[in-house]
PDB file of C-alpha atoms in Angstrom:
ATOM      1  CA  LYS A   1       0.100  -0.033  -0.046  1.00  0.00           C
ATOM      2  CA  THR A   2       1.489   3.502  -1.030  1.00  0.00           C
ATOM      3  CA  THR A   3       1.445   5.931   1.870  1.00  0.00           C
ATOM      4  CA  THR A   4       1.161   9.514   0.749  1.00  0.00           C
ATOM      5  CA  THR A   5       3.173  11.944   2.666  1.00  0.00           C
ATOM      6  CA  MET A   6       2.981  15.800   2.499  1.00  0.00           C
ATOM      7  CA  ARG A   7       5.375  18.388   3.874  1.00  0.00           C
ATOM      8  CA  GLY A   8       4.292  21.206   5.944  1.00  0.00           C
ATOM      9  CA  PRO A   9       5.352  24.673   4.816  1.00  0.00           C
ATOM     10  CA  PRO A  10       9.004  24.867   5.720  1.00  0.00           C
ATOM     11  CA  THR A  11      10.643  28.177   6.931  1.00  0.00           C
ATOM     12  CA  ALA A  12      12.263  28.881   3.682  1.00  0.00           C
ATOM     13  CA  LYS A  13       9.001  29.191   2.017  1.00  0.00           C
ATOM     14  CA  THR A  14       8.197  32.327   3.945  1.00  0.00           C
ATOM     15  CA  THR A  15      11.432  34.066   3.191  1.00  0.00           C
ATOM     16  CA  SER A  16      10.193  36.014   0.050  1.00  0.00           C
ATOM     17  CA  ALA A  17       6.978  37.115   1.563  1.00  0.00           C
ATOM     18  CA  LYS A  18       8.957  38.338   4.797  1.00  0.00           C
ATOM     19  CA  LYS A  19      11.445  40.222   2.564  1.00  0.00           C
ATOM     20  CA  LEU A  20       8.366  42.218   1.131  1.00  0.00           C
ATOM     21  CA  LEU A  21       7.025  43.016   4.380  1.00  0.00           C
ATOM     22  CA  GLN A  22      10.518  44.259   5.577  1.00  0.00           C
ATOM     23  CA  GLY A  23      10.766  46.456   2.375  1.00  0.00           C
ATOM     24  CA  THR A  24       7.485  47.917   3.194  1.00  0.00           C
ATOM     25  CA  LYS A  25       8.485  48.862   6.613  1.00  0.00           C
ATOM     26  CA  ARG A  26      11.726  50.441   5.633  1.00  0.00           C
ATOM     27  CA  SER A  27       9.923  52.509   2.990  1.00  0.00           C
ATOM     28  CA  GLN A  28       7.421  53.679   5.766  1.00  0.00           C
ATOM     29  CA  GLN A  29      10.223  54.838   7.915  1.00  0.00           C
ATOM     30  CA  ASN A  30      12.290  56.434   5.224  1.00  0.00           C
ATOM     31  CA  ARG A  31      10.818  60.097   4.682  1.00  0.00           C
ATOM     32  CA  ALA A  32      13.672  61.066   2.485  1.00  0.00           C
ATOM     33  CA  VAL A  33      13.032  58.318  -0.077  1.00  0.00           C
ATOM     34  CA  PRO A  34       9.621  57.054   0.786  1.00  0.00           C
ATOM     35  CA  LEU A  35       9.669  54.299  -1.949  1.00  0.00           C
ATOM     36  CA  GLY A  36      12.164  51.703  -1.983  1.00  0.00           C
ATOM     37  CA  ALA A  37      13.584  49.719  -4.866  1.00  0.00           C
ATOM     38  CA  TYR A  38      10.899  47.589  -6.668  1.00  0.00           C
ATOM     39  CA  ASP A  39      11.668  44.024  -5.320  1.00  0.00           C
ATOM     40  CA  GLU A  40      10.713  41.873  -8.296  1.00  0.00           C
ATOM     41  CA  ASP A  41      12.909  38.928  -7.147  1.00  0.00           C
ATOM     42  CA  SER A  42      11.013  38.500  -3.882  1.00  0.00           C
ATOM     43  CA  LEU A  43       7.634  39.014  -5.810  1.00  0.00           C
ATOM     44  CA  ARG A  44       8.713  36.159  -8.105  1.00  0.00           C
ATOM     45  CA  GLY A  45       9.726  34.152  -5.080  1.00  0.00           C
ATOM     46  CA  VAL A  46       6.318  34.467  -3.593  1.00  0.00           C
ATOM     47  CA  VAL A  47       4.713  33.288  -6.775  1.00  0.00           C
ATOM     48  CA  ALA A  48       7.124  30.325  -6.989  1.00  0.00           C
ATOM     49  CA  ASP A  49       6.267  29.399  -3.272  1.00  0.00           C
ATOM     50  CA  CYS A  50       2.556  29.485  -4.047  1.00  0.00           C
ATOM     51  CA  GLU A  51       2.914  27.355  -7.062  1.00  0.00           C
ATOM     52  CA  SER A  52       4.886  24.951  -5.291  1.00  0.00           C
ATOM     53  CA  LEU A  53       2.519  24.624  -2.371  1.00  0.00           C
ATOM     54  CA  ALA A  54      -0.427  24.342  -4.969  1.00  0.00           C
ATOM     55  CA  SER A  55       1.506  21.497  -6.813  1.00  0.00           C
ATOM     56  CA  GLU A  56       1.835  19.549  -3.674  1.00  0.00           C
ATOM     57  CA  MET A  57      -1.819  19.824  -2.887  1.00  0.00           C
ATOM     58  CA  ARG A  58      -2.968  18.878  -6.291  1.00  0.00           C
ATOM     59  CA  GLU A  59      -0.794  15.780  -6.271  1.00  0.00           C
ATOM     60  CA  VAL A  60      -2.196  14.503  -2.765  1.00  0.00           C
ATOM     61  CA  LEU A  61      -5.764  15.243  -3.976  1.00  0.00           C
ATOM     62  CA  ARG A  62      -5.184  13.439  -7.299  1.00  0.00           C
ATOM     63  CA  GLN A  63      -3.918  10.372  -5.430  1.00  0.00           C
ATOM     64  CA  LYS A  64      -6.741  10.385  -2.951  1.00  0.00           C
ATOM     65  CA  GLY A  65      -9.503  11.464  -5.123  1.00  0.00           C
ATOM     66  CA  ASP A  66     -10.895  14.293  -3.110  1.00  0.00           C
ATOM     67  CA  PHE A  67     -10.312  16.051   0.269  1.00  0.00           C
ATOM     68  CA  ASP A  68     -12.605  13.665   2.191  1.00  0.00           C
ATOM     69  CA  GLY A  69     -10.446  10.798   1.276  1.00  0.00           C
ATOM     70  CA  LEU A  70      -7.465  12.164   3.162  1.00  0.00           C
ATOM     71  CA  SER A  71      -6.385  10.950   6.509  1.00  0.00           C
ATOM     72  CA  GLU A  72      -6.942  13.506   9.351  1.00  0.00           C
ATOM     73  CA  GLY A  73      -3.198  14.147   9.234  1.00  0.00           C
ATOM     74  CA  LEU A  74      -3.097  15.058   5.591  1.00  0.00           C
ATOM     75  CA  LYS A  75      -6.240  17.119   5.968  1.00  0.00           C
ATOM     76  CA  GLY A  76      -4.565  19.285   8.617  1.00  0.00           C
ATOM     77  CA  THR A  77      -1.437  19.611   6.364  1.00  0.00           C
ATOM     78  CA  VAL A  78      -3.510  20.594   3.200  1.00  0.00           C
ATOM     79  CA  LEU A  79      -5.391  23.240   5.302  1.00  0.00           C
ATOM     80  CA  VAL A  80      -1.939  24.517   6.736  1.00  0.00           C
ATOM     81  CA  GLN A  81      -0.601  24.769   3.066  1.00  0.00           C
ATOM     82  CA  ALA A  82      -3.713  26.457   1.805  1.00  0.00           C
ATOM     83  CA  GLU A  83      -3.421  29.088   4.762  1.00  0.00           C
ATOM     84  CA  SER A  84       0.315  29.513   3.861  1.00  0.00           C
ATOM     85  CA  MET A  85      -0.671  30.352   0.280  1.00  0.00           C
ATOM     86  CA  GLN A  86      -2.998  32.931   1.429  1.00  0.00           C
ATOM     87  CA  ARG A  87      -0.338  34.600   3.794  1.00  0.00           C
ATOM     88  CA  HIS A  88       2.030  34.740   0.885  1.00  0.00           C
ATOM     89  CA  ARG A  89      -0.706  36.341  -1.434  1.00  0.00           C
ATOM     90  CA  ASP A  90      -1.535  38.766   1.373  1.00  0.00           C
ATOM     91  CA  CYS A  91       2.027  39.945   1.882  1.00  0.00           C
ATOM     92  CA  ALA A  92       2.493  40.493  -1.905  1.00  0.00           C
ATOM     93  CA  MET A  93      -0.748  42.457  -2.081  1.00  0.00           C
ATOM     94  CA  ALA A  94       0.066  44.627   0.952  1.00  0.00           C
ATOM     95  CA  TYR A  95       3.528  45.323  -0.544  1.00  0.00           C
ATOM     96  CA  LEU A  96       2.105  46.580  -3.900  1.00  0.00           C
ATOM     97  CA  GLN A  97      -0.825  48.376  -2.507  1.00  0.00           C
ATOM     98  CA  ASP A  98       1.439  50.243  -0.066  1.00  0.00           C
ATOM     99  CA  ARG A  99       3.685  51.275  -2.978  1.00  0.00           C
ATOM    100  CA  LEU A 100       0.730  52.603  -4.967  1.00  0.00           C
ATOM    101  CA  GLN A 101      -0.760  54.561  -1.993  1.00  0.00           C
ATOM    102  CA  SER A 102       2.816  56.089  -1.664  1.00  0.00           C
ATOM    103  CA  LEU A 103       2.814  57.257  -5.213  1.00  0.00           C
ATOM    104  CA  CYS A 104      -0.745  58.741  -4.939  1.00  0.00           C
ATOM    105  CA  ARG A 105       0.614  60.597  -1.690  1.00  0.00           C
ATOM    106  CA  LEU A 106       3.637  61.805  -3.634  1.00  0.00           C
ATOM    107  CA  ARG A 107       1.598  63.162  -6.295  1.00  0.00           C
ATOM    108  CA  LEU A 108      -0.235  65.407  -3.780  1.00  0.00           C
ATOM    109  CA  GLU A 109       2.833  66.315  -1.854  1.00  0.00           C
ATOM    110  CA  ALA A 110       5.660  66.535  -4.513  1.00  0.00           C
ATOM    111  CA  GLY A 111       3.476  67.274  -7.734  1.00  0.00           C
ATOM    112  CA  VAL A 112       4.153  65.443 -10.920  1.00  0.00           C
ATOM    113  CA  ALA A 113       7.820  65.924 -10.921  1.00  0.00           C
ATOM    114  CA  LEU A 114       8.740  63.197  -8.601  1.00  0.00           C
ATOM    115  CA  PRO A 115      12.325  63.038  -7.083  1.00  0.00           C
ATOM    116  CA  GLU A 116      14.757  61.127  -9.206  1.00  0.00           C
ATOM    117  CA  ASP A 117      15.412  58.640  -6.347  1.00  0.00           C
ATOM    118  CA  VAL A 118      11.779  57.689  -6.228  1.00  0.00           C
ATOM    119  CA  ARG A 119      11.550  57.344 -10.117  1.00  0.00           C
ATOM    120  CA  ARG A 120      14.591  55.028 -10.225  1.00  0.00           C
ATOM    121  CA  ASN A 121      12.746  52.770  -7.649  1.00  0.00           C
ATOM    122  CA  MET A 122       9.547  52.490  -9.591  1.00  0.00           C
ATOM    123  CA  SER A 123       8.662  49.511 -11.742  1.00  0.00           C
ATOM    124  CA  PRO A 124       7.424  50.039 -15.403  1.00  0.00           C
ATOM    125  CA  GLN A 125       3.959  49.260 -14.190  1.00  0.00           C
ATOM    126  CA  GLU A 126       4.030  51.765 -11.464  1.00  0.00           C
ATOM    127  CA  THR A 127       5.386  54.342 -13.810  1.00  0.00           C
ATOM    128  CA  ALA A 128       2.490  53.779 -16.086  1.00  0.00           C
ATOM    129  CA  PHE A 129       0.115  53.790 -13.016  1.00  0.00           C
ATOM    130  CA  PHE A 130       1.527  57.211 -11.868  1.00  0.00           C
ATOM    131  CA  SER A 131       1.172  58.675 -15.384  1.00  0.00           C
ATOM    132  CA  ASP A 132      -2.602  57.564 -15.495  1.00  0.00           C
ATOM    133  CA  TYR A 133      -3.205  58.763 -11.952  1.00  0.00           C
ATOM    134  CA  ASP A 134      -1.734  62.087 -12.622  1.00  0.00           C
ATOM    135  CA  VAL A 135      -4.243  62.543 -15.635  1.00  0.00           C
ATOM    136  CA  ILE A 136      -7.166  61.607 -13.388  1.00  0.00           C
ATOM    137  CA  PHE A 137      -5.908  63.916 -10.521  1.00  0.00           C
ATOM    138  CA  SER A 138      -5.213  66.800 -12.765  1.00  0.00           C
ATOM    139  CA  ASP A 139      -8.618  66.393 -14.474  1.00  0.00           C
ATOM    140  CA  LEU A 140     -10.382  66.335 -11.013  1.00  0.00           C
ATOM    141  CA  MET A 141      -8.653  69.692  -9.954  1.00  0.00           C
ATOM    142  CA  THR A 142      -9.716  71.172 -13.346  1.00  0.00           C
ATOM    143  CA  ASP A 143     -13.302  69.880 -12.776  1.00  0.00           C
ATOM    144  CA  LEU A 144     -13.537  71.243  -9.201  1.00  0.00           C
ATOM    145  CA  ARG A 145     -11.628  74.435 -10.087  1.00  0.00           C
ATOM    146  CA  LEU A 146      -9.596  73.665  -7.038  1.00  0.00           C
ATOM    147  CA  ASP A 147      -5.750  73.264  -6.573  1.00  0.00           C
ATOM    148  CA  LEU A 148      -5.708  70.262  -4.152  1.00  0.00           C
ATOM    149  CA  THR A 149      -1.893  70.697  -3.869  1.00  0.00           C
ATOM    150  CA  ALA A 150      -2.329  74.238  -2.444  1.00  0.00           C
ATOM    151  CA  GLN A 151      -3.260  72.710   0.792  1.00  0.00           C
ATOM    152  CA  LEU A 152      -2.080  69.210   2.055  1.00  0.00           C
ATOM    153  CA  GLU A 153      -5.292  69.006   4.058  1.00  0.00           C
ATOM    154  CA  PRO A 154      -8.363  69.733   1.714  1.00  0.00           C
ATOM    155  CA  PRO A 155     -10.770  72.276   3.041  1.00  0.00           C
ATOM    156  CA  GLY A 156     -13.843  70.777   4.757  1.00  0.00           C
ATOM    157  CA  ASP A 157     -16.145  73.143   2.447  1.00  0.00           C
ATOM    158  CA  LEU A 158     -15.733  74.533  -1.013  1.00  0.00           C
ATOM    159  CA  TYR A 159     -17.203  77.782   0.005  1.00  0.00           C
ATOM    160  CA  ILE A 160     -16.174  79.529   3.487  1.00  0.00           C
ATOM    161  CA  GLU A 161     -17.137  82.754   5.162  1.00  0.00           C
ATOM    162  CA  VAL A 162     -14.301  85.210   5.430  1.00  0.00           C
ATOM    163  CA  ARG A 163     -13.762  88.551   7.006  1.00  0.00           C
ATOM    164  CA  ALA A 164     -11.428  91.345   5.635  1.00  0.00           C
ATOM    165  CA  LYS A 165      -8.948  92.318   8.372  1.00  0.00           C
ATOM    166  CA  VAL A 166      -7.626  95.314   6.237  1.00  0.00           C
ATOM    167  CA  ASP A 167      -8.961  97.116   2.974  1.00  0.00           C
ATOM    168  CA  CYS A 168      -7.937  94.756   0.119  1.00  0.00           C
ATOM    169  CA  GLY A 169      -9.806  96.628  -2.663  1.00  0.00           C
ATOM    170  CA  GLU A 170     -11.600  94.755  -5.375  1.00  0.00           C
ATOM    171  CA  LEU A 171     -10.822  91.104  -5.917  1.00  0.00           C
ATOM    172  CA  VAL A 172     -11.368  89.478  -9.124  1.00  0.00           C
ATOM    173  CA  THR A 173     -12.458  85.972  -8.335  1.00  0.00           C
ATOM    174  CA  GLU A 174     -12.733  82.940 -10.735  1.00  0.00           C
ATOM    175  CA  ASN A 175     -16.256  81.841  -9.251  1.00  0.00           C
ATOM    176  CA  SER A 176     -17.785  84.889  -7.533  1.00  0.00           C
ATOM    177  CA  GLY A 177     -16.903  87.599  -9.891  1.00  0.00           C
ATOM    178  CA  ILE A 178     -15.634  90.898  -8.569  1.00  0.00           C
ATOM    179  CA  VAL A 179     -15.691  91.334  -4.602  1.00  0.00           C
ATOM    180  CA  ASN A 180     -14.983  94.538  -2.753  1.00  0.00           C
ATOM    181  CA  LEU A 181     -12.995  93.495   0.216  1.00  0.00           C
ATOM    182  CA  GLN A 182     -13.360  96.535   2.755  1.00  0.00           C
ATOM    183  CA  ALA A 183     -11.863  96.052   6.199  1.00  0.00           C
ATOM    184  CA  GLY A 184     -14.478  94.349   8.478  1.00  0.00           C
ATOM    185  CA  THR A 185     -16.708  93.143   5.727  1.00  0.00           C
ATOM    186  CA  SER A 186     -17.682  89.408   5.542  1.00  0.00           C
ATOM    187  CA  HIS A 187     -18.104  87.407   2.464  1.00  0.00           C
ATOM    188  CA  TYR A 188     -19.045  83.898   1.479  1.00  0.00           C
ATOM    189  CA  LEU A 189     -16.576  82.775  -1.180  1.00  0.00           C
ATOM    190  CA  ARG A 190     -14.973  79.694  -2.590  1.00  0.00           C
ATOM    191  CA  ALA A 191     -12.051  78.541  -0.551  1.00  0.00           C
ATOM    192  CA  SER A 192      -9.784  78.230  -3.677  1.00  0.00           C
ATOM    193  CA  ASP A 193     -10.427  81.968  -4.485  1.00  0.00           C
ATOM    194  CA  VAL A 194      -9.182  83.313  -1.243  1.00  0.00           C
ATOM    195  CA  HIS A 195      -6.802  80.790   0.383  1.00  0.00           C
ATOM    196  CA  HIS A 196      -3.811  82.956  -0.652  1.00  0.00           C
ATOM    197  CA  LEU A 197      -5.278  85.980   0.971  1.00  0.00           C
ATOM    198  CA  ILE A 198      -5.793  83.922   4.173  1.00  0.00           C
ATOM    199  CA  ALA A 199      -2.358  82.663   4.069  1.00  0.00           C
ATOM    200  CA  GLN A 200      -1.130  86.341   3.756  1.00  0.00           C
ATOM    201  CA  GLY A 201      -3.158  87.468   6.704  1.00  0.00           C
ATOM    202  CA  LEU A 202      -5.323  89.838   4.796  1.00  0.00           C
ATOM    203  CA  LEU A 203      -8.521  87.792   5.452  1.00  0.00           C
ATOM    204  CA  GLU A 204      -9.625  85.611   8.293  1.00  0.00           C
ATOM    205  CA  HIS A 205     -11.761  82.459   8.099  1.00  0.00           C
ATOM    206  CA  VAL A 206     -14.708  82.945  10.183  1.00  0.00           C
ATOM    207  CA  GLY A 207     -16.003  79.766  12.025  1.00  0.00           C
TER     208      GLY A 207
END
């Protein structure tokens, strides 16, 4: 009688996934270069690990016919292998998602001209993603008539109440026409039209 044995997931099989998590942690802690080098080798290693685990499970199930035909020991091992594959996948997805989120944040903070250190660390796919994201982001600002890069924290309201601290004269706004900003007068204006005057101390945000 042939006895089918199945190895549990050895420590070596977690190496590639662990490297990805370590790379993510380093990037999160490095404010100067918030995007580490794209670790294609570890990603390929995760894929190879998952394929190896899947191959072992398929072979066992092929020999026994189905999961119910396995011994209790083999059932437990198959479940552990499946859980290991899921962990590998989750590590890889977390690594890739963190990098894309970093690129989105950099578009807001640094603009379209990314630092050269960051660009060198991007994969071709990430370069294409950033280019597409820049188009969407720029179109959104155009549609909203709002420069989201002017404030790192977007305003809570598109229109805000402001009070003139000094005589500012007439202000030609993009959205509210010509507004006479005399000292002490209050106005309800689009935030993007008056943000620079608030920053200069000429207006104050009421409320």
